[in-house]
Amino acid sequence: MKKLFMMAIAALALMVTSCGNGQKANVENADEVEAVQTATDAIAKALESGDASILQTAIEAAKEKATELLAKNPEVAKEYLTKVQDFLKEHAEKVQAIVGENEAVKAVVSTVTDTSVDDVVNSLTSLITNTEDAAAQTVEDVKAAGVQAVEDAKAAAQQTVDDAKTAAENKVNEEVQNAKDKANESIDKGVDAAKKKLGLQ
């Protein structure tokens, strides 16, 4: 009886896990389908407009979406890029007619149409990694600058203390010297007075 109960629990857990994975896959597929529709719609509108700059913007937006999907699931990103690439290839004549001799737009189109999906993914992955590294370096630079600022502040505070001590010591020495000078002056006056009384002057 106990074995049957444990088996039932295991089966239930397996069903829940399977459903969870299925739901996750469905969500990812829905994201991909929506993303592809958005990208292809934007590219189609750009082709209708005949404006190279609008086409460039649409393709760059598609690449940005691919980067976003790549961070979540590389396989979904690959499928997305494949469908966008297929759409561009299907409309290659229109794309070429709009691009013409515009080198900037031609380069952007080429990064998607003339490159394998794996290479595009690798390129975007490198871009993400480089961006993350740059961000991490910026954080380290800010930390280092903060530490340096604290050290500079400590040094400045210590210098102020040292300057105050030096000034105080100088003042004391000056007052001691003045006292000595006054004492010597008084002694000299006393000696002079005594000499006069004794007729030595």
Tab-separated table of C-alpha atoms in Angstrom:
chain	number	residue	atom	x	y	z
A	1	MET	CA	0.000	0.000	0.000
A	2	LYS	CA	2.816	2.334	0.975
A	3	LYS	CA	4.626	1.535	-2.288
A	4	LEU	CA	1.503	2.298	-4.310
A	5	PHE	CA	1.125	5.614	-2.485
A	6	MET	CA	4.763	6.590	-3.175
A	7	MET	CA	4.408	5.619	-6.849
A	8	ALA	CA	1.277	7.750	-7.140
A	9	ILE	CA	3.126	10.761	-5.660
A	10	ALA	CA	6.062	10.230	-8.044
A	11	ALA	CA	3.700	10.033	-11.027
A	12	LEU	CA	1.918	13.207	-9.937
A	13	ALA	CA	5.249	15.039	-9.527
A	14	LEU	CA	6.291	13.901	-13.007
A	15	MET	CA	3.017	15.160	-14.491
A	16	VAL	CA	3.405	18.559	-12.791
A	17	THR	CA	7.000	18.875	-14.037
A	18	SER	CA	5.985	17.883	-17.563
A	19	CYS	CA	3.163	20.409	-17.558
A	20	GLY	CA	5.512	23.094	-16.266
A	21	ASN	CA	8.030	22.385	-19.017
A	22	GLY	CA	5.243	22.341	-21.578
A	23	GLN	CA	3.958	25.697	-20.409
A	24	LYS	CA	7.476	27.160	-20.542
A	25	ALA	CA	7.942	25.873	-24.096
A	26	ASN	CA	4.549	27.289	-25.086
A	27	VAL	CA	5.474	30.696	-23.664
A	28	GLU	CA	8.822	30.669	-25.511
A	29	ASN	CA	7.123	29.621	-28.758
A	30	ALA	CA	4.543	32.363	-28.339
A	31	ASP	CA	7.328	34.901	-27.760
A	32	GLU	CA	9.121	33.718	-30.881
A	33	VAL	CA	5.983	33.781	-33.055
A	34	GLU	CA	5.085	37.279	-31.841
A	35	ALA	CA	8.647	38.497	-32.350
A	36	VAL	CA	8.821	37.073	-35.885
A	37	GLN	CA	5.461	38.644	-36.773
A	38	THR	CA	6.572	42.026	-35.418
A	39	ALA	CA	9.892	41.881	-37.298
A	40	THR	CA	8.432	40.737	-40.613
A	41	ASP	CA	5.615	43.303	-40.401
A	42	ALA	CA	8.157	46.077	-39.838
A	43	ILE	CA	10.343	44.879	-42.724
A	44	ALA	CA	7.286	44.542	-45.014
A	45	LYS	CA	6.248	48.135	-44.210
A	46	ALA	CA	9.797	49.295	-44.906
A	47	LEU	CA	9.740	47.535	-48.286
A	48	GLU	CA	6.408	49.162	-49.114
A	49	SER	CA	7.760	52.585	-48.197
A	50	GLY	CA	10.797	52.162	-50.416
A	51	ASP	CA	12.859	54.024	-47.800
A	52	ALA	CA	16.303	52.501	-47.122
A	53	SER	CA	16.632	54.146	-43.715
A	54	ILE	CA	13.303	52.633	-42.555
A	55	LEU	CA	14.485	49.221	-43.751
A	56	GLN	CA	17.747	49.670	-41.856
A	57	THR	CA	15.850	50.574	-38.676
A	58	ALA	CA	13.556	47.524	-39.048
A	59	ILE	CA	16.492	45.125	-39.488
A	60	GLU	CA	18.414	46.631	-36.580
A	61	ALA	CA	15.277	46.268	-34.417
A	62	ALA	CA	15.072	42.605	-35.479
A	63	LYS	CA	18.692	42.087	-34.411
A	64	GLU	CA	18.022	43.757	-31.057
A	65	LYS	CA	15.082	41.396	-30.502
A	66	ALA	CA	17.346	38.466	-31.405
A	67	THR	CA	19.796	39.631	-28.744
A	68	GLU	CA	16.975	39.792	-26.201
A	69	LEU	CA	15.801	36.266	-27.103
A	70	LEU	CA	19.384	35.015	-27.077
A	71	ALA	CA	19.747	35.998	-23.422
A	72	LYS	CA	16.692	33.855	-22.587
A	73	ASN	CA	17.075	30.884	-24.943
A	74	PRO	CA	19.652	30.568	-27.762
A	75	GLU	CA	17.558	27.975	-29.636
A	76	VAL	CA	14.542	30.281	-29.760
A	77	ALA	CA	16.819	33.099	-30.947
A	78	LYS	CA	18.144	30.867	-33.765
A	79	GLU	CA	14.638	29.943	-34.905
A	80	TYR	CA	13.645	33.610	-34.839
A	81	LEU	CA	16.679	34.672	-36.873
A	82	THR	CA	16.106	31.853	-39.387
A	83	LYS	CA	12.548	33.027	-40.034
A	84	VAL	CA	13.590	36.683	-40.344
A	85	GLN	CA	16.408	35.652	-42.678
A	86	ASP	CA	14.015	33.546	-44.795
A	87	PHE	CA	11.612	36.496	-45.058
A	88	LEU	CA	14.388	38.793	-46.269
A	89	LYS	CA	15.569	36.217	-48.800
A	90	GLU	CA	12.013	35.774	-50.103
A	91	HIS	CA	11.883	39.513	-50.760
A	92	ALA	CA	15.508	39.822	-51.875
A	93	GLU	CA	14.648	41.701	-55.083
A	94	LYS	CA	12.670	44.372	-53.273
A	95	VAL	CA	15.376	44.618	-50.607
A	96	GLN	CA	18.077	45.052	-53.259
A	97	ALA	CA	16.025	47.648	-55.112
A	98	ILE	CA	15.650	49.750	-51.959
A	99	VAL	CA	19.212	49.295	-50.704
A	100	GLY	CA	20.827	50.158	-54.032
A	101	GLU	CA	24.285	51.616	-53.469
A	102	ASN	CA	23.627	52.681	-49.878
A	103	GLU	CA	26.652	51.022	-48.240
A	104	ALA	CA	25.468	51.547	-44.653
A	105	VAL	CA	22.110	49.837	-45.236
A	106	LYS	CA	23.746	47.186	-47.432
A	107	ALA	CA	26.089	46.300	-44.543
A	108	VAL	CA	23.185	45.982	-42.079
A	109	VAL	CA	21.188	43.765	-44.467
A	110	SER	CA	24.281	41.673	-45.159
A	111	THR	CA	24.800	40.885	-41.458
A	112	VAL	CA	21.471	39.048	-41.505
A	113	THR	CA	21.077	37.719	-45.058
A	114	ASP	CA	24.652	36.840	-46.073
A	115	THR	CA	25.683	35.274	-42.785
A	116	SER	CA	24.689	31.913	-41.340
A	117	VAL	CA	22.328	32.020	-38.364
A	118	ASP	CA	25.020	30.410	-36.170
A	119	ASP	CA	27.474	33.152	-37.108
A	120	VAL	CA	24.896	35.847	-36.367
A	121	VAL	CA	24.223	34.243	-32.977
A	122	ASN	CA	27.956	34.040	-32.246
A	123	SER	CA	28.367	37.682	-33.227
A	124	LEU	CA	25.502	38.761	-30.973
A	125	THR	CA	26.835	36.588	-28.132
A	126	SER	CA	30.224	38.287	-28.426
A	127	LEU	CA	28.502	41.661	-28.399
A	128	ILE	CA	26.597	40.748	-25.218
A	129	THR	CA	29.786	39.452	-23.573
A	130	ASN	CA	31.760	42.558	-24.535
A	131	THR	CA	28.973	44.800	-23.248
A	132	GLU	CA	28.854	42.893	-19.953
A	133	ASP	CA	32.650	43.068	-19.655
A	134	ALA	CA	32.591	46.807	-20.345
A	135	ALA	CA	29.861	47.279	-17.734
A	136	ALA	CA	31.837	45.233	-15.202
A	137	GLN	CA	34.958	47.275	-15.963
A	138	THR	CA	32.985	50.480	-15.482
A	139	VAL	CA	31.809	49.245	-12.072
A	140	GLU	CA	35.395	48.392	-11.133
A	141	ASP	CA	36.558	51.815	-12.332
A	142	VAL	CA	33.869	53.514	-10.250
A	143	LYS	CA	34.862	51.430	-7.214
A	144	ALA	CA	38.536	52.278	-7.738
A	145	ALA	CA	37.687	55.962	-8.120
A	146	GLY	CA	35.663	55.801	-4.900
A	147	VAL	CA	38.512	54.141	-3.012
A	148	GLN	CA	40.956	56.717	-4.400
A	149	ALA	CA	38.627	59.551	-3.378
A	150	VAL	CA	38.473	58.163	0.175
A	151	GLU	CA	42.248	57.834	0.281
A	152	ASP	CA	42.662	61.376	-1.063
A	153	ALA	CA	40.222	62.671	1.554
A	154	LYS	CA	42.133	60.836	4.316
A	155	ALA	CA	45.431	62.231	3.042
A	156	ALA	CA	43.993	65.756	2.861
A	157	ALA	CA	42.591	65.443	6.400
A	158	GLN	CA	45.927	64.166	7.703
A	159	GLN	CA	47.730	66.997	5.943
A	160	THR	CA	45.374	69.495	7.587
A	161	VAL	CA	46.105	67.946	10.994
A	162	ASP	CA	49.848	67.992	10.306
A	163	ASP	CA	49.685	71.611	9.145
A	164	ALA	CA	47.754	72.576	12.288
A	165	LYS	CA	50.290	70.813	14.515
A	166	THR	CA	53.174	72.477	12.703
A	167	ALA	CA	51.514	75.882	12.995
A	168	ALA	CA	50.870	75.312	16.713
A	169	GLU	CA	54.457	74.207	17.304
A	170	ASN	CA	55.770	77.219	15.395
A	171	LYS	CA	53.560	79.505	17.476
A	172	VAL	CA	54.777	77.941	20.723
A	173	ASN	CA	58.405	78.210	19.611
A	174	GLU	CA	57.833	81.819	18.610
A	175	GLU	CA	56.306	82.635	21.997
A	176	VAL	CA	59.135	80.831	23.801
A	177	GLN	CA	61.678	82.784	21.774
A	178	ASN	CA	59.852	86.048	22.498
A	179	ALA	CA	59.836	85.183	26.196
A	180	LYS	CA	63.563	84.450	26.050
A	181	ASP	CA	64.220	87.700	24.211
A	182	LYS	CA	62.215	89.658	26.783
A	183	ALA	CA	63.987	87.898	29.634
A	184	ASN	CA	67.383	88.641	28.119
A	185	GLU	CA	66.354	92.233	27.538
A	186	SER	CA	65.291	92.569	31.171
A	187	ILE	CA	68.548	91.015	32.317
A	188	ASP	CA	70.537	93.379	30.111
A	189	LYS	CA	68.612	96.373	31.511
A	190	GLY	CA	69.217	95.164	35.060
A	191	VAL	CA	72.928	94.731	34.414
A	192	ASP	CA	73.123	98.181	32.842
A	193	ALA	CA	71.332	99.701	35.831
A	194	ALA	CA	73.672	97.954	38.275
A	195	LYS	CA	76.738	99.121	36.350
A	196	LYS	CA	75.500	102.705	36.505
A	197	LYS	CA	74.992	102.474	40.220
A	198	LEU	CA	78.454	101.093	40.658
A	199	GLY	CA	79.844	103.747	38.358
A	200	LEU	CA	81.080	101.249	35.915
A	201	GLN	CA	79.450	103.065	33.015
